[in-house]
CSV table of C-alpha atoms in Angstrom, one decimal:
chain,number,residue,atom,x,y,z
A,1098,UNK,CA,19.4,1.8,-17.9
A,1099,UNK,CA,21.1,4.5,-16.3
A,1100,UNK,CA,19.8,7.0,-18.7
A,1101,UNK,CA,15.7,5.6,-18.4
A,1102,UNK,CA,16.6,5.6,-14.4
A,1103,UNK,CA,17.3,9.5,-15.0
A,1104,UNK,CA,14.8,10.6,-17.4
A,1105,UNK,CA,12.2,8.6,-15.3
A,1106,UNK,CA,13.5,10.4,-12.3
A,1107,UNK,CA,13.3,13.7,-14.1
A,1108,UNK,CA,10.0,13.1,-15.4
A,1109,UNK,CA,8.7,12.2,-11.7
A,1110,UNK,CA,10.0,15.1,-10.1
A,1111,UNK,CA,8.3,17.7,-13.2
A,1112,UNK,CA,5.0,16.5,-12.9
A,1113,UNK,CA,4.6,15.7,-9.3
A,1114,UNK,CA,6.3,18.4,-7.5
A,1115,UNK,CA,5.5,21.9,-5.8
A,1116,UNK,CA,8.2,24.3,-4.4
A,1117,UNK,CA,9.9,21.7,-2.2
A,1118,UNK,CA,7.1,18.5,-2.1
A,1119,UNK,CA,6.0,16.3,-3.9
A,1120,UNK,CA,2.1,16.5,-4.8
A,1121,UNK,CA,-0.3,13.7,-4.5
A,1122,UNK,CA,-3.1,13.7,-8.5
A,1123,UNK,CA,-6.0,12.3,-9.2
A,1124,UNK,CA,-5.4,9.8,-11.9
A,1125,UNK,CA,-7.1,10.7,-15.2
A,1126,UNK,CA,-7.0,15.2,-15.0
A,1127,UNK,CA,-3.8,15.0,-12.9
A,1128,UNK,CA,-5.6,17.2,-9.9
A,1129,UNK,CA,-3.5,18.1,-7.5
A,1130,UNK,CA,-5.5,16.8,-3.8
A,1131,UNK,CA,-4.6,17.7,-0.3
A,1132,UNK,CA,-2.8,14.7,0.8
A,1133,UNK,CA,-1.3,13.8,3.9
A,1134,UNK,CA,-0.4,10.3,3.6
A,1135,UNK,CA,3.1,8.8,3.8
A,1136,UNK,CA,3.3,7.5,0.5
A,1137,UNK,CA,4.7,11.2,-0.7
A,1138,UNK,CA,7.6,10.3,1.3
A,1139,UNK,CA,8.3,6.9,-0.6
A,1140,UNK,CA,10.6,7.9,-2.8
A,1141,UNK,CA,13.2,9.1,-0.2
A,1142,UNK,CA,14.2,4.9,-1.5
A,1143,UNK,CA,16.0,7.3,-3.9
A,1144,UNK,CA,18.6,8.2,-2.1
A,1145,UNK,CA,20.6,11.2,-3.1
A,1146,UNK,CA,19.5,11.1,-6.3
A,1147,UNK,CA,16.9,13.0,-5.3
A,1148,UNK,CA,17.4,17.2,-4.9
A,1149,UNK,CA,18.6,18.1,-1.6
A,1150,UNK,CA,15.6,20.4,-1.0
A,1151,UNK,CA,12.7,17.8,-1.5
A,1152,UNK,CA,15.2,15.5,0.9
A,1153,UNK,CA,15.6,18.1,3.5
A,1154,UNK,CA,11.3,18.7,3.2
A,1155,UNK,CA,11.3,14.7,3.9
A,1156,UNK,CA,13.5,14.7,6.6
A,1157,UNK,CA,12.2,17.8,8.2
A,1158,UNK,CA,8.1,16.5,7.7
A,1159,UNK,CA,8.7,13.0,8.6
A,1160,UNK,CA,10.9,13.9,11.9
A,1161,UNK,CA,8.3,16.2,13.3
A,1162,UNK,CA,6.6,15.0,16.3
A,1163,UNK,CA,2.6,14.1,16.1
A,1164,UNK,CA,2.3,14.3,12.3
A,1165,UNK,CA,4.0,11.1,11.1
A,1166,UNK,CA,6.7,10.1,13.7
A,1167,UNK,CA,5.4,8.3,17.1
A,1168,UNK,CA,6.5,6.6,19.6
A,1169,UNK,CA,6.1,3.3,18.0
A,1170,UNK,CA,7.4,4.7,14.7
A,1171,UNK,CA,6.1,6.2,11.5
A,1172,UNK,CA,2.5,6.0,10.2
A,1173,UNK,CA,0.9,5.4,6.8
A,1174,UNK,CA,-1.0,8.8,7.5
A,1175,UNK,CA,-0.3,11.8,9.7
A,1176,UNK,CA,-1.7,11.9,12.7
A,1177,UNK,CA,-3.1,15.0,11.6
A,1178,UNK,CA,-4.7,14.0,8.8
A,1179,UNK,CA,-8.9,14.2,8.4
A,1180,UNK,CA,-8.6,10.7,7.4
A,1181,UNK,CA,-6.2,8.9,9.8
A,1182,UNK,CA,-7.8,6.1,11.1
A,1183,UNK,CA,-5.9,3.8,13.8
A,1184,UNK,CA,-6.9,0.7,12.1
A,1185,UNK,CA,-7.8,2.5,8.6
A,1186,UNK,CA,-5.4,-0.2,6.6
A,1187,UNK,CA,-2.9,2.3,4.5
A,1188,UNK,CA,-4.5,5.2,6.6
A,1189,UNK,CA,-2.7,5.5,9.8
A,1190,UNK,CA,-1.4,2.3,11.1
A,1191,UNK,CA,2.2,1.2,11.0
A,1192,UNK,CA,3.5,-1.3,8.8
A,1193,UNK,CA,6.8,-3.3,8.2
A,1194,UNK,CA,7.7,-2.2,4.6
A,1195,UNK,CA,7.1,1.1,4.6
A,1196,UNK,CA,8.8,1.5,7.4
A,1197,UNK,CA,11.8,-0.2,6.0
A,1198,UNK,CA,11.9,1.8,2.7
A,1199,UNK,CA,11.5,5.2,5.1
A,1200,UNK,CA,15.1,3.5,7.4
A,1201,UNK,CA,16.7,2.3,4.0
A,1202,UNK,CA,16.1,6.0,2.3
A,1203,UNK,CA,16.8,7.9,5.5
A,1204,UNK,CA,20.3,5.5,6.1
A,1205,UNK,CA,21.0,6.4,1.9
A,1206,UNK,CA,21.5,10.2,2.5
A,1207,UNK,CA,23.4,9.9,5.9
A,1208,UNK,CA,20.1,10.3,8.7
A,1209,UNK,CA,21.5,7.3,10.2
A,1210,UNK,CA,20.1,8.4,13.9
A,1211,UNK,CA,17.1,9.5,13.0
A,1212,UNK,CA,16.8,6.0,10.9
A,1213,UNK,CA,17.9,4.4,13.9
A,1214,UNK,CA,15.4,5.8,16.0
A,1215,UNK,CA,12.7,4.3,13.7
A,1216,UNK,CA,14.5,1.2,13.8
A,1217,UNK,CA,14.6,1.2,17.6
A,1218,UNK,CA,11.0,2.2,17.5
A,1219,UNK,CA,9.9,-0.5,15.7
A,1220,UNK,CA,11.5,-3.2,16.7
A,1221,UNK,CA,10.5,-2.4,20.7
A,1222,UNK,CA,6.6,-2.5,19.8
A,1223,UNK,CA,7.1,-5.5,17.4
A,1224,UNK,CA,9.2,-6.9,20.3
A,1225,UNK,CA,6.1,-6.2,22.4
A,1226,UNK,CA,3.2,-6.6,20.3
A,1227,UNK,CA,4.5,-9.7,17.7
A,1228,UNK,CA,4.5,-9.9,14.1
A,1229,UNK,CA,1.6,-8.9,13.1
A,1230,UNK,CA,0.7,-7.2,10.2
A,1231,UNK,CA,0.3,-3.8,11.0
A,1232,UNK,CA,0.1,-1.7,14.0
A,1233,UNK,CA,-2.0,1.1,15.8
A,1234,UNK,CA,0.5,4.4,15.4
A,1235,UNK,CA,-0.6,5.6,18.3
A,1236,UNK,CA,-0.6,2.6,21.3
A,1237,UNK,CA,1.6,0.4,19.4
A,1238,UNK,CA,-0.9,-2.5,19.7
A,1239,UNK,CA,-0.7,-4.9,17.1
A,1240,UNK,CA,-3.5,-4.7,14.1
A,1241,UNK,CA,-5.0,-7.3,11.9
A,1242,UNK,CA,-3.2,-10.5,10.9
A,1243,UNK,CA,-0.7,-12.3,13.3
A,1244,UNK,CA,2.1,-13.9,12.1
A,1245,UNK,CA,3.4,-11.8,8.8
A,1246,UNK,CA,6.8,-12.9,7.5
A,1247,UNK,CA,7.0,-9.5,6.0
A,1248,UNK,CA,7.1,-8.1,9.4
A,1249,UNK,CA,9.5,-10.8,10.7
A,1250,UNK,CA,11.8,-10.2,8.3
A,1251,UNK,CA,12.1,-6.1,8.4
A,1252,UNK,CA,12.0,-6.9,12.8
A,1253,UNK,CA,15.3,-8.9,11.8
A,1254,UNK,CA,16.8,-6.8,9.3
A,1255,UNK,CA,16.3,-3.6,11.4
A,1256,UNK,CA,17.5,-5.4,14.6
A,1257,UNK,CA,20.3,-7.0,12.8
A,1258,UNK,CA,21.7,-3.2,11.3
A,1259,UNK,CA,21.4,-1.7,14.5
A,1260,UNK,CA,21.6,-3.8,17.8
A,1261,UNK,CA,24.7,-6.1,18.5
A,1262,UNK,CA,22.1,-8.1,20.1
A,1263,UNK,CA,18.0,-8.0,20.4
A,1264,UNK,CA,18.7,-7.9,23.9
A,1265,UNK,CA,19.2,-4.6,24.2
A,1266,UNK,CA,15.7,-3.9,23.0
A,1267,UNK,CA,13.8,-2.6,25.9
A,1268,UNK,CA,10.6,-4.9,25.5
């Protein structure tokens, strides 16, 4: 397994990267597109089995100010981006599990601060807005469906890794 874990890994990082990124393709003639949406940044889950110059591009990308990172936390598309949309779904809002794989990635290869930021982040708009299943990137205001255990759960896992107690949380 630990061999398929490598060669997949291997095989991921020849086809989809570009000096220091990694490269969103069209399925089918493997086109490289202008992307700007946070699923590049996914596979920080790996850890530091990843090269330390695509980490570093993560890190550096995701902490910036205005592109993915908000006050409320990080969202599915930068800011930036032609096609952020506050309530565009996986195109700008913030949501539970990909915030969770960004704080578990981050926490893997030692960003615990800048994971705990997020964390803090989060779980002050969730705090304030309830569970709900996602969540406007820019005014924190909750999006969509109420009530999402998905959301519930990362709120407790997040608050529980990083708050003695979820009364410190400034809601």
């Amino acid at each position: 397994w630990e061999m398929r874990a490598k060669t997949t890994l291997t095989r991921m990082l020849d086809h989809f990267s570009q000096g220091n990124k990694l490269v969103a393709m069209l399925n089918g003639n493997h086109e490289i597109i202008n992307s700007k949406s946070l699923q590049q940044y996914l596979p920080i889950i790996l850890g530091k089995r990843l090269p330390k110059h695509f980490l570093q591009t993560f890190i550096n990308d995701l902490r910036e100010e205005n592109k993915f990172f908000t006050k409320f936390g990080i969202t599915t598309e930068s800011i930036d981006s032609k096609y952020y949309t506050p309530n565009g779904y996986w195109r700008g809002p913030i949501w539970a599990p990909s915030t969770m794989l960004i704080v578990d990635g981050l926490e893997e290869v030692g960003e615990t601060e800048f994971a705990k930021d997020i964390s803090y982040k989060f779980c002050n708009m969730v705090a304030k807005s309830n569970f709900s299943e996602n969540y406007n990137g820019l005014t924190g205001d909750e999006q969509c469906d109420t009530g999402f255990t998905m959301t519930a759960s990362v709120f407790l896992v997040l608050a529980h890794n990083y708050y003695e107690n979820i009364e410190n949380l400034t809601c």
